[in-house]
Short mmCIF file of C-alpha atoms and ligand atoms in Angstrom, two decimals:
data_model
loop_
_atom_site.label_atom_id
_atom_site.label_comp_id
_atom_site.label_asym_id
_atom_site.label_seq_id
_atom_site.Cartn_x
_atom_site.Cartn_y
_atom_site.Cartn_z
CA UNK A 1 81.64 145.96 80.56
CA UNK A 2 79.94 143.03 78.73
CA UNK A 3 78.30 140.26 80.46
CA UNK A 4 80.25 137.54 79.30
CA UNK A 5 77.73 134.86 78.68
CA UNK A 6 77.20 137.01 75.81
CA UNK A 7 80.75 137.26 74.08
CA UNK A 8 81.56 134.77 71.24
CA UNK A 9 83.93 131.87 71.43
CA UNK A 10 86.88 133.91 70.13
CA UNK A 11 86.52 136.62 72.44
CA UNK A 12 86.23 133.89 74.95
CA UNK A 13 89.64 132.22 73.88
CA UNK A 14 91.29 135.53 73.65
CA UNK A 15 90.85 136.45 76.95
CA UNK A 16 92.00 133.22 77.93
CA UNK A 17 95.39 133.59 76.69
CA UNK A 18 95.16 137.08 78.64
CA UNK A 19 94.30 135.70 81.42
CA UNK A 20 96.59 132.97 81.40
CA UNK A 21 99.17 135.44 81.45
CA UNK A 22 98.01 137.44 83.64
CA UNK A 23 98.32 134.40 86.04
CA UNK A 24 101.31 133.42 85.18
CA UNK A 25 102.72 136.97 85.59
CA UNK A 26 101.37 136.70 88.90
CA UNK A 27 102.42 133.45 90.42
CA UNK A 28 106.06 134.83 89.46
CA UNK A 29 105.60 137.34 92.28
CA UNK A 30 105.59 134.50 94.75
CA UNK A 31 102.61 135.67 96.73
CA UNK A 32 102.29 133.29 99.80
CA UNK A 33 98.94 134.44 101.88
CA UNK A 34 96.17 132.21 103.94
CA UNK A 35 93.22 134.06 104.25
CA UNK A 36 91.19 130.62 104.93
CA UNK A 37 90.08 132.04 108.53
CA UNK A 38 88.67 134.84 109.53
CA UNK A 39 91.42 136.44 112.24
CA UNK A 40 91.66 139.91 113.22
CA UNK A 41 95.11 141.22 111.84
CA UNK A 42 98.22 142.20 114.55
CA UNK A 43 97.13 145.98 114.54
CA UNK A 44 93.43 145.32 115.38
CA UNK A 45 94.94 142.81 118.50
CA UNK A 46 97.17 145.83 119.43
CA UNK A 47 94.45 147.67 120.63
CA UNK A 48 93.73 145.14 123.24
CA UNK A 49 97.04 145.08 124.29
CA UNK A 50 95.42 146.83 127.91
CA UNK A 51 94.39 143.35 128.37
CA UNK A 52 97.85 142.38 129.06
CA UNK A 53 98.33 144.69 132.15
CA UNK A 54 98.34 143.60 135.59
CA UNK A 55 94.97 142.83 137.01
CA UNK A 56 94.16 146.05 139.38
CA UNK A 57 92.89 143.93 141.80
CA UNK A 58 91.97 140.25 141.64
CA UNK A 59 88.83 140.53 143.78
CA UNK A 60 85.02 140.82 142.18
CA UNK A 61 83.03 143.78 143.20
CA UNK A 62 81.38 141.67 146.19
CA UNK A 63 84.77 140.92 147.76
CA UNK A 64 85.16 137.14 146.16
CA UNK A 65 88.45 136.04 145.42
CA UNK A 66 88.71 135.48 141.87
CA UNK A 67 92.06 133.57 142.33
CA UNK A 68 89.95 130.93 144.16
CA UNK A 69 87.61 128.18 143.07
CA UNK A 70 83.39 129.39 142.67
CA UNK A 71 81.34 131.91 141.15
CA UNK A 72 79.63 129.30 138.84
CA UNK A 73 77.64 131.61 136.32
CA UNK A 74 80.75 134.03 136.03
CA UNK A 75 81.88 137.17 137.75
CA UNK A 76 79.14 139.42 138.53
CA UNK A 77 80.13 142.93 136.97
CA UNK A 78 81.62 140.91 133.87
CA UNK A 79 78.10 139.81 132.88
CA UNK A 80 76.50 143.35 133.89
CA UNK A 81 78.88 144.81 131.18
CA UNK A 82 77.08 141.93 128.69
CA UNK A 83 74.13 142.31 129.98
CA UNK A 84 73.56 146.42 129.86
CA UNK A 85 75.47 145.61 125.95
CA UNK A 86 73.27 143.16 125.01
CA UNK A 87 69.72 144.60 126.58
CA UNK A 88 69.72 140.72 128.56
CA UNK A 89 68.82 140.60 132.26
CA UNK A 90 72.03 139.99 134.14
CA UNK A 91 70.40 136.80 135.80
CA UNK A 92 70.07 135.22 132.70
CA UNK A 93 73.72 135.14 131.89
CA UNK A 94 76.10 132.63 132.01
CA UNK A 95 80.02 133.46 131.07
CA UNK A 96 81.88 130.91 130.30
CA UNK A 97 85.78 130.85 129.29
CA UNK A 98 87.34 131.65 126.05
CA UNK A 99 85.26 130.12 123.49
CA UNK A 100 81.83 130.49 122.42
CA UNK A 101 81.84 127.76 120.53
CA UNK A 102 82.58 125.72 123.27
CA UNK A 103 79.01 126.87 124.75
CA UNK A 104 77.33 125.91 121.85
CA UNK A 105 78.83 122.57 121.64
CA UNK A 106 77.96 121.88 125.39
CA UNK A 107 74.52 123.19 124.97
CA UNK A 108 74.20 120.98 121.89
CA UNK A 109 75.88 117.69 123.42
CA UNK A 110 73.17 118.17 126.49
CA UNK A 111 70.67 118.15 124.13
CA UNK A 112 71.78 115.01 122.97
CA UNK A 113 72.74 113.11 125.74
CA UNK A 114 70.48 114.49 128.33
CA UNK A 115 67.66 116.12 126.60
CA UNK A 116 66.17 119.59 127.97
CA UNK A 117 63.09 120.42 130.32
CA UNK A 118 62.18 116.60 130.51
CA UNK A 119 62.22 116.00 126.98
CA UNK A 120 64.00 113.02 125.66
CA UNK A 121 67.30 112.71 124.46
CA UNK A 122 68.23 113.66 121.18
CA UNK A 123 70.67 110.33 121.55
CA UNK A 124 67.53 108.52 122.04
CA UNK A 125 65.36 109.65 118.79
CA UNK A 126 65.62 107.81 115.26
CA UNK A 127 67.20 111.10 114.19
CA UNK A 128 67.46 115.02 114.67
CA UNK A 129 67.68 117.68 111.91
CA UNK A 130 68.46 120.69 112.02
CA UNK A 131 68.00 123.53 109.83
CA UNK A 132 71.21 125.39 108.37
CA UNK A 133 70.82 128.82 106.75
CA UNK A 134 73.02 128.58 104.26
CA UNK A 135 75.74 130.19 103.23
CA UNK A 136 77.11 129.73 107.43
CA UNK A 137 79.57 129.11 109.80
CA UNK A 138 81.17 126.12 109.31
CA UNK A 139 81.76 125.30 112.37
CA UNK A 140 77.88 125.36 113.29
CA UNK A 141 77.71 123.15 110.72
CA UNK A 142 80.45 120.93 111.87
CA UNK A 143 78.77 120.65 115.35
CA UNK A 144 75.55 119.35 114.20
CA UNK A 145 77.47 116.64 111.89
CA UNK A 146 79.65 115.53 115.11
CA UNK A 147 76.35 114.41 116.61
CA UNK A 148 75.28 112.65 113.63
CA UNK A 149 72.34 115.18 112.67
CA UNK A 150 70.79 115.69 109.63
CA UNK A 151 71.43 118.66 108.54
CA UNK A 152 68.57 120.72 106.47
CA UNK A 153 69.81 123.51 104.25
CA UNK A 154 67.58 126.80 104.42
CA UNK A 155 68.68 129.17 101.81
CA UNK A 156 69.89 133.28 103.25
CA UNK A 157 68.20 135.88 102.14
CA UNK A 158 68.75 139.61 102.50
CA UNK A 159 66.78 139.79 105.54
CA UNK A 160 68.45 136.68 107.13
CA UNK A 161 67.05 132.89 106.44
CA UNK A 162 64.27 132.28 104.28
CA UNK A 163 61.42 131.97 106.64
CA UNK A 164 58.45 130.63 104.75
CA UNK A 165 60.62 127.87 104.22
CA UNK A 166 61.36 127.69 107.72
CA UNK A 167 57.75 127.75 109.06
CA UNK A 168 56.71 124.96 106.74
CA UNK A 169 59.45 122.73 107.64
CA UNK A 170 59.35 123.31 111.50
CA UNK A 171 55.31 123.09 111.93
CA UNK A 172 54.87 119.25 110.85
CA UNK A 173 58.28 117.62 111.70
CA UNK A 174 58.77 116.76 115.36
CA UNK A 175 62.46 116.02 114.46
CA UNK A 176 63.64 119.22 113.35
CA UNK A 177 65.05 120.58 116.77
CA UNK A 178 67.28 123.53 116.06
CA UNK A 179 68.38 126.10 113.71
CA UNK A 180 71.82 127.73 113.48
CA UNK A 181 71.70 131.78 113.92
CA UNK A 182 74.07 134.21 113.20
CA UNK A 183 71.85 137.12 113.47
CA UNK A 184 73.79 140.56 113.20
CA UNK A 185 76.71 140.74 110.37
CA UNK A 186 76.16 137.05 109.78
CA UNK A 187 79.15 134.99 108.58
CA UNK A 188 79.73 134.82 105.31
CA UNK A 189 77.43 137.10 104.19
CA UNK A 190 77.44 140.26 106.61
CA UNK A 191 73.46 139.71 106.52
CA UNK A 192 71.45 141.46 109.33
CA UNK A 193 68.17 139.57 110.59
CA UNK A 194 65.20 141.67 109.64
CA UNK A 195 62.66 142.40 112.44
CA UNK A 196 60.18 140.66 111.00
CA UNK A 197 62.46 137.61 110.69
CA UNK A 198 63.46 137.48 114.26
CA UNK A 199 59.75 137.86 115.34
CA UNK A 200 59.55 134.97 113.22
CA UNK A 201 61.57 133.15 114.44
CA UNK A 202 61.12 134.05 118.39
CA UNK A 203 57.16 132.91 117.41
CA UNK A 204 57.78 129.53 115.37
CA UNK A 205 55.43 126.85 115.97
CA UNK A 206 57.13 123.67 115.89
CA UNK A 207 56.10 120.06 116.37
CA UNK A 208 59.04 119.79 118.28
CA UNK A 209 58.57 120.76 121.88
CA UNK A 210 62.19 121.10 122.68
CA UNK A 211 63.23 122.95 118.99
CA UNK A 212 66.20 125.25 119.89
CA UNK A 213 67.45 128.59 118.18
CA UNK A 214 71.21 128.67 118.47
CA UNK A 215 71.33 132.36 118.51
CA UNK A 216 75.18 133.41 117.67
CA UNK A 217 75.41 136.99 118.22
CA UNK A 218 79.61 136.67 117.39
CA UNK A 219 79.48 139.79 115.38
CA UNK A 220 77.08 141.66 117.64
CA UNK A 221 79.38 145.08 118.33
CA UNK A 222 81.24 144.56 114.21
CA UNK A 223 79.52 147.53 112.75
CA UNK A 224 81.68 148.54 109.52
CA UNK A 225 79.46 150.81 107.83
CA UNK A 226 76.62 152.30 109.32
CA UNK A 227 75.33 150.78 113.10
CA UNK A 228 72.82 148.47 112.56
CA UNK A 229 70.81 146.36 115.39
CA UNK A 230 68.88 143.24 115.30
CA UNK A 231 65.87 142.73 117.13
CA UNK A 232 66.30 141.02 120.69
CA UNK A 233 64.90 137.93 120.17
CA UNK A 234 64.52 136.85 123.80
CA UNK A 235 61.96 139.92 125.05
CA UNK A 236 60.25 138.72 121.77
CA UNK A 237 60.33 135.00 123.00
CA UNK A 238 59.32 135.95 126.13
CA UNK A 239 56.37 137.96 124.59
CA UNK A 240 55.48 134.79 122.72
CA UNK A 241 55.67 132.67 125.59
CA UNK A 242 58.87 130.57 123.91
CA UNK A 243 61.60 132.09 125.44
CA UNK A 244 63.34 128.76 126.76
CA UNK A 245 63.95 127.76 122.93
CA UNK A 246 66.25 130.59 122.40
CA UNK A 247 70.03 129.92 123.30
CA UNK A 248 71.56 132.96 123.22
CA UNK A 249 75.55 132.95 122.63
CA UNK A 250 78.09 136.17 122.25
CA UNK A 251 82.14 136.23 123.12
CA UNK A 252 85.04 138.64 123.04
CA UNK A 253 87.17 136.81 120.73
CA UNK A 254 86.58 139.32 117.96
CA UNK A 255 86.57 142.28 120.34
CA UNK A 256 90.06 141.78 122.14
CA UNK A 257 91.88 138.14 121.79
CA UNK A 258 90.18 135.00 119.68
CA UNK A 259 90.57 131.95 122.05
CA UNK A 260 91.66 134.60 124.78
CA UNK A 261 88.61 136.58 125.90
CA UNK A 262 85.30 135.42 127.85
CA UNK A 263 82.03 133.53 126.45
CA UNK A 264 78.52 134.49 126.91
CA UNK A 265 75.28 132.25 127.19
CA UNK A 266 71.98 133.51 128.17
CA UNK A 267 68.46 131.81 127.58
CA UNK A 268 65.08 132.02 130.01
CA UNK A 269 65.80 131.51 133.83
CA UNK A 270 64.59 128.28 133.54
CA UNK A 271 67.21 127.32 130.34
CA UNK A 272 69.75 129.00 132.52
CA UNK A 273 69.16 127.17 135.85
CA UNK A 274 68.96 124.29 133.48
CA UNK A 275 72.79 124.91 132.35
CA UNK A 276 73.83 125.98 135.22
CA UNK A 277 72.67 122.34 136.99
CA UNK A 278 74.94 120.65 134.14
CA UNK A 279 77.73 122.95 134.22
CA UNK A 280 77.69 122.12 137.99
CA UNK A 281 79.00 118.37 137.75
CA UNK A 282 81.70 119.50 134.83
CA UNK A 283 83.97 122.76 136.36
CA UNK A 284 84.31 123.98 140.12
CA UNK A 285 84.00 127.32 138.49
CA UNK A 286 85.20 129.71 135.55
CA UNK A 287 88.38 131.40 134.85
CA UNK A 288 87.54 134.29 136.89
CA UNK A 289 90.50 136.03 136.71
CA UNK A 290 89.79 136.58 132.82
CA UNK A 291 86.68 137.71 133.73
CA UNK A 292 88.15 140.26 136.00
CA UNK A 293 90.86 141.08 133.41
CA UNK A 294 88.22 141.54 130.81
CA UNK A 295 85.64 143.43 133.07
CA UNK A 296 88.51 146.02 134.27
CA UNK A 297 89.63 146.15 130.49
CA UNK A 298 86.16 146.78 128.43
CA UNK A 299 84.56 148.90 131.42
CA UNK A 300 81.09 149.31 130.06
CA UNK A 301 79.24 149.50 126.75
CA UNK A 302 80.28 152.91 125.91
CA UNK A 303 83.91 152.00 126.22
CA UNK A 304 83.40 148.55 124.36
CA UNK A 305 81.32 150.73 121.37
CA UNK A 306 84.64 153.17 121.47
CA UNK A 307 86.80 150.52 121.12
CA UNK A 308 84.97 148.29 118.20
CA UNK A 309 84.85 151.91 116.52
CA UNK A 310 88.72 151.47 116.05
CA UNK A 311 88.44 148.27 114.72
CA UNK A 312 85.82 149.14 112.56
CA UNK A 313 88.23 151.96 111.51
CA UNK A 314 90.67 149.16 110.58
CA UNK A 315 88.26 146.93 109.01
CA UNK A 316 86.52 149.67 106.72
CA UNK A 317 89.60 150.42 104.26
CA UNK A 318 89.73 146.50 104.05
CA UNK A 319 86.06 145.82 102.93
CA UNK A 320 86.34 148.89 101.03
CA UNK A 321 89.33 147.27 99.05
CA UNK A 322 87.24 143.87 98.37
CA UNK A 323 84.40 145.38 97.18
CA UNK A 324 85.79 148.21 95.00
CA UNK A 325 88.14 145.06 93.47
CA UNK A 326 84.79 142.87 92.87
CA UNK A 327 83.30 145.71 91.28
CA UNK A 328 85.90 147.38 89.06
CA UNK A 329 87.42 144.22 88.13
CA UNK A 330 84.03 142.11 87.98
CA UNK A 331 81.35 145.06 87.22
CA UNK A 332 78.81 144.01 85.22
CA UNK A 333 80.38 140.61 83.85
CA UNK A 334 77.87 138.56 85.36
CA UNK A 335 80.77 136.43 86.42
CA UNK A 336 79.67 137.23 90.44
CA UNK A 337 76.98 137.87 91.99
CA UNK A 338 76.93 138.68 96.21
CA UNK A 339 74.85 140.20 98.85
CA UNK A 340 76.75 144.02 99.72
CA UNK A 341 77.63 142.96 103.68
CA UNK A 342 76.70 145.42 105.91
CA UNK A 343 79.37 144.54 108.76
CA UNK A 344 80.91 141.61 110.01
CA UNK A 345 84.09 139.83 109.14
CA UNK A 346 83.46 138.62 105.71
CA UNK A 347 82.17 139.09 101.99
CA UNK A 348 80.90 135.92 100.82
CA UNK A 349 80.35 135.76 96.62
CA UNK A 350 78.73 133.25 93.98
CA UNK A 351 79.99 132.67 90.95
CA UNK A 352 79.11 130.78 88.26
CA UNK A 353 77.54 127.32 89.05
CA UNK A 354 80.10 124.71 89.17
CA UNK A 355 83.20 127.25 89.57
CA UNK A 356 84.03 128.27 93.11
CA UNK A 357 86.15 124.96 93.74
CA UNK A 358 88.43 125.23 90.83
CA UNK A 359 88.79 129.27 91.70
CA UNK A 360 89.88 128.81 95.47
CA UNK A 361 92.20 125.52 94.15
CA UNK A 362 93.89 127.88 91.08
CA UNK A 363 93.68 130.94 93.96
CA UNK A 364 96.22 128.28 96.11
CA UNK A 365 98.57 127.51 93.04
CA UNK A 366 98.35 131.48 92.62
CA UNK A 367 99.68 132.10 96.57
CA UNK A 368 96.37 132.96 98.16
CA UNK A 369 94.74 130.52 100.34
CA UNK A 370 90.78 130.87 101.01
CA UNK A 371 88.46 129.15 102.51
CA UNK A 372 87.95 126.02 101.32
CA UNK A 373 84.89 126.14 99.06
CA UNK A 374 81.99 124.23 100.36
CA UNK A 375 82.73 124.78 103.78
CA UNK A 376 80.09 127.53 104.23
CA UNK A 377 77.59 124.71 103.61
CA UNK A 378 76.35 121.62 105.69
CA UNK A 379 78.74 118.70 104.87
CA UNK A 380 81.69 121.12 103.33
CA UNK A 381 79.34 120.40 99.85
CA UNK A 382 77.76 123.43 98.26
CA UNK A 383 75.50 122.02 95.86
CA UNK A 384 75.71 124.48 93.34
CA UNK A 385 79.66 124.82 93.78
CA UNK A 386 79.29 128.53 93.76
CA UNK A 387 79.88 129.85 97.15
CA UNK A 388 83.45 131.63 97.76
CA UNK A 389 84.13 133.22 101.08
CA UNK A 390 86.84 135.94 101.59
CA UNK A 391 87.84 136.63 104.79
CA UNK A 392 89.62 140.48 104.61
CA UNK A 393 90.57 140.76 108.13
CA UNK A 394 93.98 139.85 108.67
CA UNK A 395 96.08 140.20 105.64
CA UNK A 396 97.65 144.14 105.38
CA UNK A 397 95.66 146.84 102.85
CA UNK A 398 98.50 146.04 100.27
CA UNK A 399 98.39 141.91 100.33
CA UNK A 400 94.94 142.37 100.28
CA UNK A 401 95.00 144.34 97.39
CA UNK A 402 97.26 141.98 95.58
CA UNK A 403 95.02 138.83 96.89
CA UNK A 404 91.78 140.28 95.59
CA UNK A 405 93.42 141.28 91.93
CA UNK A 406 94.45 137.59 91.80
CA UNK A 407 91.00 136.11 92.85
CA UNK A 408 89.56 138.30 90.29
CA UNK A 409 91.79 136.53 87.82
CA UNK A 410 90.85 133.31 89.05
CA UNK A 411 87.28 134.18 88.81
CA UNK A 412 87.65 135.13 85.28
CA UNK A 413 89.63 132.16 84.13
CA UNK A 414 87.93 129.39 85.55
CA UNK A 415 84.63 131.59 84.15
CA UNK A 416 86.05 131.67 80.68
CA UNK A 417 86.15 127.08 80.98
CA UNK A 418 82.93 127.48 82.27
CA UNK A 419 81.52 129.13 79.41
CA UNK A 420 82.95 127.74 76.96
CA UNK A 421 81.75 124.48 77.83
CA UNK A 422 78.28 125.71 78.26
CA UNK A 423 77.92 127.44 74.85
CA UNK A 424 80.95 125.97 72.71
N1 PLP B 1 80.62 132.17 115.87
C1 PLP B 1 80.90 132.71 114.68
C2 PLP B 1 79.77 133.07 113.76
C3 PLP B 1 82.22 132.92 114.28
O1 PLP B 1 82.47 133.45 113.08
C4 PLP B 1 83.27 132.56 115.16
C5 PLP B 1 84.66 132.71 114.78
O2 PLP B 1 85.00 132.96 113.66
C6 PLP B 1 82.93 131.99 116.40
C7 PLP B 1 81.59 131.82 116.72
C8 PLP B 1 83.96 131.55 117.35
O3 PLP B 1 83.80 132.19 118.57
P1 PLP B 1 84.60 131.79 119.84
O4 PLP B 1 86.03 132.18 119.64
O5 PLP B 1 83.94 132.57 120.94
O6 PLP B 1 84.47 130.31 120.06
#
């Protein structure tokens, strides 16, 4: 196929009335499909349905009750299971209740109100920044603008943020305090930290003394393709003598039930004791009884690994459908460009500057609801308006296939305006 920067202004118009069409043609079929979040689809929940069985007994290994109040870092064999997953000592584990998220916010809102290891307050400084690999999460994002930070894009690259970039900004600027992490699979992008990149990162020097990694390890067991691994950045902040800057988050909600499984935190005894001493004036205790479900449900690492292989067998044919669309509908137009994810729950794309808006809004008059475009960047504004991210998970093989066919339309349309204007 052509690139079509290079086709002339009637070839342009012509496959505008084609397109149109096509559209047209399309929106008659009455598609109606939201594929704006990133949710695991009925048959990937069914396999967690185990979860749902009566607790086989509703005391922890050490005889505690888990129907009473206590147990403040979490049930004991629940965090061995993370911790022999993850390669964390079980000490330095903290599991928290059905939302990761919820960690990170509490982590960051200590920052800010209380400060950490005798530093002050973020509440207290002229500002705080924080740096935002970008494309991201945009919820991350939306954390850091709830407490009024400035937030500092950093651009992704193959091997995970762009850390020369980093380095300079961190070394002179006492303010910059944190940077947002999403280190295996990362969302949008399926990216997978580099080595050297999380050595990088475990090793920054920063003016600021209290500068935090929020390390969100969501996609951690999400291999699709082949199984890749990321470094483990605390042994390699501990080796560097920084390991109380690394907060360390991870949660079942994309292994068995979003909003119904268990949360992880883990940091340097010190962070940890740190937590802990907070988390100790706000709950009597954790949802043990989740814990227990979840512990007696997931068993150990080898049965966790079995059962992310069946959702992986799920999620395959899906990615498989997005990128064969992008590619035999898109090819070599130059209309897209994207980085091939290597697992995750997403494919993020770029197309041409100033487009992705007016594709996800003609996408929604079409039937097919995305993400909203900007939201993978700090502020829900992607400065280049290119950024589209298409979340494959939930919808079936066959309204996937229909939902990508129509994007591709989109993406071709809205291209065709965009080029036109450019060159005509
Ligand atoms: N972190 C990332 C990168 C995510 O993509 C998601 C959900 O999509 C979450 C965290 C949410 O996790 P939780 O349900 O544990 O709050």
């Amino acid at each position: 196929m052509k690139k079509w920067e290079n086709l002339n202004k009637e070839q342009l118009l012509e496959l505008k009335e084609l397109y149109d069409k096509e559209f047209e043609d399309f929106k008659k079929q009455g598609l109606k499909l939201d594929m704006s979040r990133g949710k695991p689809s009925p048959d990937i929940l069914d396999l967690s349905a185990g979860l749902l069985d009566p607790l086989e007994s509703w005391k922890t290994a050490d005889g505690t009750d888990g129907r009473n109040y206590g147990v403040p870092n979490g049930v004991a064999e629940c965090r061995q299971i993370f911790a022999d997953l993850l390669g964390i000592p079980v000490g330095q584990i903290i599991l928290g209740n059905n939302s990761s998220l919820e960690l990170m916010y509490n982590a960051y809102m200590r920052m800010y109100v209380f400060g950490a290891m005798g530093n002050k307050p973020w509440k207290d400084l002229d500002t705080v920044k924080f740096l935002c690999p970008s494309p991201g999460y945009d919820r991350h994002f939306a954390v850091s603008q709830a407490f009024g930070s400035e937030m500092i894009i950093v651009p992704m690259t193959e091997d995970g943020p762009d850390m020369d970039l980093v380095e300079n900004l961190v070394k002179d600027d006492p303010l910059i305090k944190g940077i947002w992490c999403v280190p295996l699979y990362s969302n949008p992008q399926g990216v997978v930290y580099s080595d050297d990149t999380v050595k990088r990162l475990a090793s920054l020097e920063t003016a600021a003394e209290d500068f935090r990694i929020f390390w969100d390890n969501a996609y951690g067991t999400h291999h699709v393709f082949d199984k890749y691994t990321v470094a483990n950045i605390l042994d390699l902040a501990r080796e560097a003598g920084k390991e109380d800057r690394v907060y360390y988050f991870f949660s079942t909600s994309k292994i068995t039930f979003p909003g119904g499984g268990v949360s992880i935190m883990a940091s340097s005894p010190a962070s940890i004791a740190e937590q802990l001493k907070h988390l100790s004036f706000q709950t009597i205790g954790p949802d043990k009884l989740n814990q227990l479900r979840t512990a007696q449900f997931l068993k150990n690492p080898d049965s966790i690994r079995d059962h992310m292989s069946k959702i992986s067998a799920i999620l395959r044919p899906k990615f498989k459908v997005v990128l064969d669309t992008l590619e035999n509908e898109l090819g070599d137009t130059g209309l897209v460009s994207y980085i091939k994810p290597k697992g995750g729950y997403f494919v993020a794309i770029d197309t041409l500057e100033g487009c992705a808006k007016a594709v996800v809004a003609m996408a929604k008059d079409g039937g097919v609801v995305l993400t909203g475009a900007g939201a993978t960047y700090p502020y829900g504004i992607d400065p280049k308006d290119t950024n589209i991210r298409i979340a494959s998970t939930y919808p079936s093989l066959d309204e996937l296939t229909q939902a990508m066919k129509l994007l591709c339309i989109c993406i071709k349309r809205v291209s065709i305006d965009k080029l036109l204007a450019i060159h005509y």
